[in-house]
Coordinates of C-alpha atoms in Angstrom, one line a residue:
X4 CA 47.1 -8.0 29.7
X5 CA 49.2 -10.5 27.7
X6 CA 51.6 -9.6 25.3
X7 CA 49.8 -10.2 21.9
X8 CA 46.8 -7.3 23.3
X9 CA 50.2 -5.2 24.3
X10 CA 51.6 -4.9 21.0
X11 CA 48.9 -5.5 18.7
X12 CA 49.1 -3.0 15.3
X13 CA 47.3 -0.3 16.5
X14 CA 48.2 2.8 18.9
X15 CA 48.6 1.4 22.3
X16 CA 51.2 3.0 24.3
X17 CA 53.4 0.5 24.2
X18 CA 53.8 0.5 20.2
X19 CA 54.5 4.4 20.6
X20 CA 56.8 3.9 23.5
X21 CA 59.0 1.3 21.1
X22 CA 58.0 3.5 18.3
X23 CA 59.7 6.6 19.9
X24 CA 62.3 4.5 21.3
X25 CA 63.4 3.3 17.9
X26 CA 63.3 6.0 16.4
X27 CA 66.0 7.6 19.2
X28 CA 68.4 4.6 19.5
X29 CA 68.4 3.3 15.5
X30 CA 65.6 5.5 12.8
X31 CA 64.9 2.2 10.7
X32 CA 63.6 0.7 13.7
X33 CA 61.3 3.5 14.7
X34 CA 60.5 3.7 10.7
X35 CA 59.9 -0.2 11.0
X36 CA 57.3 0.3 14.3
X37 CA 55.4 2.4 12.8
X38 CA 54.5 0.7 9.8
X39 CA 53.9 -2.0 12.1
X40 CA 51.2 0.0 13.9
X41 CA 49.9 1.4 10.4
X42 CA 50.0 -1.8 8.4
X43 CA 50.1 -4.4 11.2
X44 CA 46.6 -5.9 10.4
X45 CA 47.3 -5.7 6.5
X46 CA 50.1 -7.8 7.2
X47 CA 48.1 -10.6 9.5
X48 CA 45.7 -11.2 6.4
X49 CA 48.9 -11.0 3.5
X50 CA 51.0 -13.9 5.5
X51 CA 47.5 -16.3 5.6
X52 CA 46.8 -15.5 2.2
X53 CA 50.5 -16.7 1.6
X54 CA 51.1 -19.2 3.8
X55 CA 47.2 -21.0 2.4
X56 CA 48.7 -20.5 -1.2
X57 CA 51.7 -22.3 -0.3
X58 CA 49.6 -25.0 1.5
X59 CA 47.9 -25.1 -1.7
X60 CA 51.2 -25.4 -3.9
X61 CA 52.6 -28.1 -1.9
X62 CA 49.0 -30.0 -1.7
X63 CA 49.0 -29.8 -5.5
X64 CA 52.7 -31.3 -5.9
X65 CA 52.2 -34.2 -3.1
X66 CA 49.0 -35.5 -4.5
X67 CA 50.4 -34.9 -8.4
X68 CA 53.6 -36.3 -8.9
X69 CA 55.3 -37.7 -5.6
X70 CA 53.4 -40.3 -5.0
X71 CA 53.4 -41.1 -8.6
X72 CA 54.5 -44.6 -9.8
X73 CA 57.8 -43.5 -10.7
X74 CA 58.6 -43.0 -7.8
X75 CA 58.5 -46.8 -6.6
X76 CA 60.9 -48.6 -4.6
X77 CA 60.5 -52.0 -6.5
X78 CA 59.0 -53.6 -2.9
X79 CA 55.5 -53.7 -3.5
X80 CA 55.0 -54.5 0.1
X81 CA 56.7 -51.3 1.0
X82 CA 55.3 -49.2 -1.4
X83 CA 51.7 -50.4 -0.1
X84 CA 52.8 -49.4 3.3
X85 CA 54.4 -46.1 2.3
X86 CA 50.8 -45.1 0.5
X87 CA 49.1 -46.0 3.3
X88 CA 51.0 -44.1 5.7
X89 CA 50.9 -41.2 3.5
X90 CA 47.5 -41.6 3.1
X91 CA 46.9 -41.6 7.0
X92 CA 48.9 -38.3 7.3
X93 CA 46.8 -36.7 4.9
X94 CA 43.8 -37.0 6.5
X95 CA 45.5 -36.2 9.9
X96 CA 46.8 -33.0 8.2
X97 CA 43.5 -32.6 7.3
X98 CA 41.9 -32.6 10.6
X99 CA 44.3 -30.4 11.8
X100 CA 43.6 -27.7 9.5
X101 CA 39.7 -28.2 10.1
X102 CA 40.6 -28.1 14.1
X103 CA 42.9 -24.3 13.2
X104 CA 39.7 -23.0 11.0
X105 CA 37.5 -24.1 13.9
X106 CA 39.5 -22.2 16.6
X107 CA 40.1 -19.3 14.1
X108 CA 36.7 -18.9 13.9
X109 CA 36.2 -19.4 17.5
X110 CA 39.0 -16.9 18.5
X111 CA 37.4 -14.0 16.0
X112 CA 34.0 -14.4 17.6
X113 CA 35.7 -14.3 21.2
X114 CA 37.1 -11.2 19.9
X115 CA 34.5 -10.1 18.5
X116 CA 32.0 -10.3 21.6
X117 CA 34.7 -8.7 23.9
X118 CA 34.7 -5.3 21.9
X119 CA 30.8 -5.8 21.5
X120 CA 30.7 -5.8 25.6
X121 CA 33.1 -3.3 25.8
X122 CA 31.0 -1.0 23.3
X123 CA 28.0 -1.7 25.1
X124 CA 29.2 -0.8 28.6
X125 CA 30.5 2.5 27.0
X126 CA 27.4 3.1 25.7
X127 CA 25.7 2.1 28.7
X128 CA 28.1 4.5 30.6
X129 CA 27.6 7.3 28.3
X130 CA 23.4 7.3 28.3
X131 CA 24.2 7.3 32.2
X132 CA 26.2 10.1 32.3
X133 CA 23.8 12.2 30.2
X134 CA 21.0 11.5 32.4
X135 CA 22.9 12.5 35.0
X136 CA 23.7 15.6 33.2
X137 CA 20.1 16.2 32.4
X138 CA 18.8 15.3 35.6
X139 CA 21.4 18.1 37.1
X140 CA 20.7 21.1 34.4
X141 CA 17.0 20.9 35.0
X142 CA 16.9 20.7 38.7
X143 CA 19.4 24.2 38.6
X144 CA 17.5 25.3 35.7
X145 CA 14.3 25.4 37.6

């Protein structure tokens, strides 16, 4: 087990081992675990709604003002190479957020089928196990 699945925000025993042993050495760390555990996930989704609203922001003023004409140097030569190159990071930035969607996406359906495999060898074992019961109870109960 890696470390991200050890201290996920939920109750694993790890988070209530660090949980319990924050709140014995220092109480604001214990305090601080636990709304970890309870809030964890709420604060996954708050930091990439912030961090895409700042990539929004600074998209805005890049393509607004910065590359405005007032910001020439008076070479036109190097102010056509400067656009260009600006121009070529853009698009690379571009592909790289396309490339982070994709392998979001691709990492949420990962997780996704691993619990769905997990759930269905749980139920799989529980059905079992009731048989099992079943079959025992009506063979004494004969």
């Amino acid at each position: 087990m890696n470390q991200s699945a050890l201290l996920r925000p939920d109750w694993t025993p790890a988070t209530v081992a660090l949980m319990v042993l924050g709140f014995m050495v220092f109480w604001p760390l214990g305090l601080a675990m636990l709304a970890y555990i309870v809030f964890g996930d709420r604060f996954r989704s708050f930091k990439q709604n912030a961090n895409q609203t700042a990539d929004g922001l600074f998209s805005k003023c890049r393509s607004g003002g910065f590359r405005g004409p007032h910001f020439t140097t008076g070479n036109v030569a190097f102010d056509d190479w400067r656009k260009a190159e600006l121009d070529r990071l853009e698009e690379e930035r571009r592909k790289l957020d396309e490339m982070r969607a994709d392998f979001d996406r691709y990492a949420r359906e990962l997780r996704r089928a691993k619990d769905q495999e997990e759930f269905d060898r749980f139920m799989r074992a529980r059905s079992a196990e009731r048989r099992s019961d079943d079959a025992a109870s009506g063979a004494t109960g004969v």
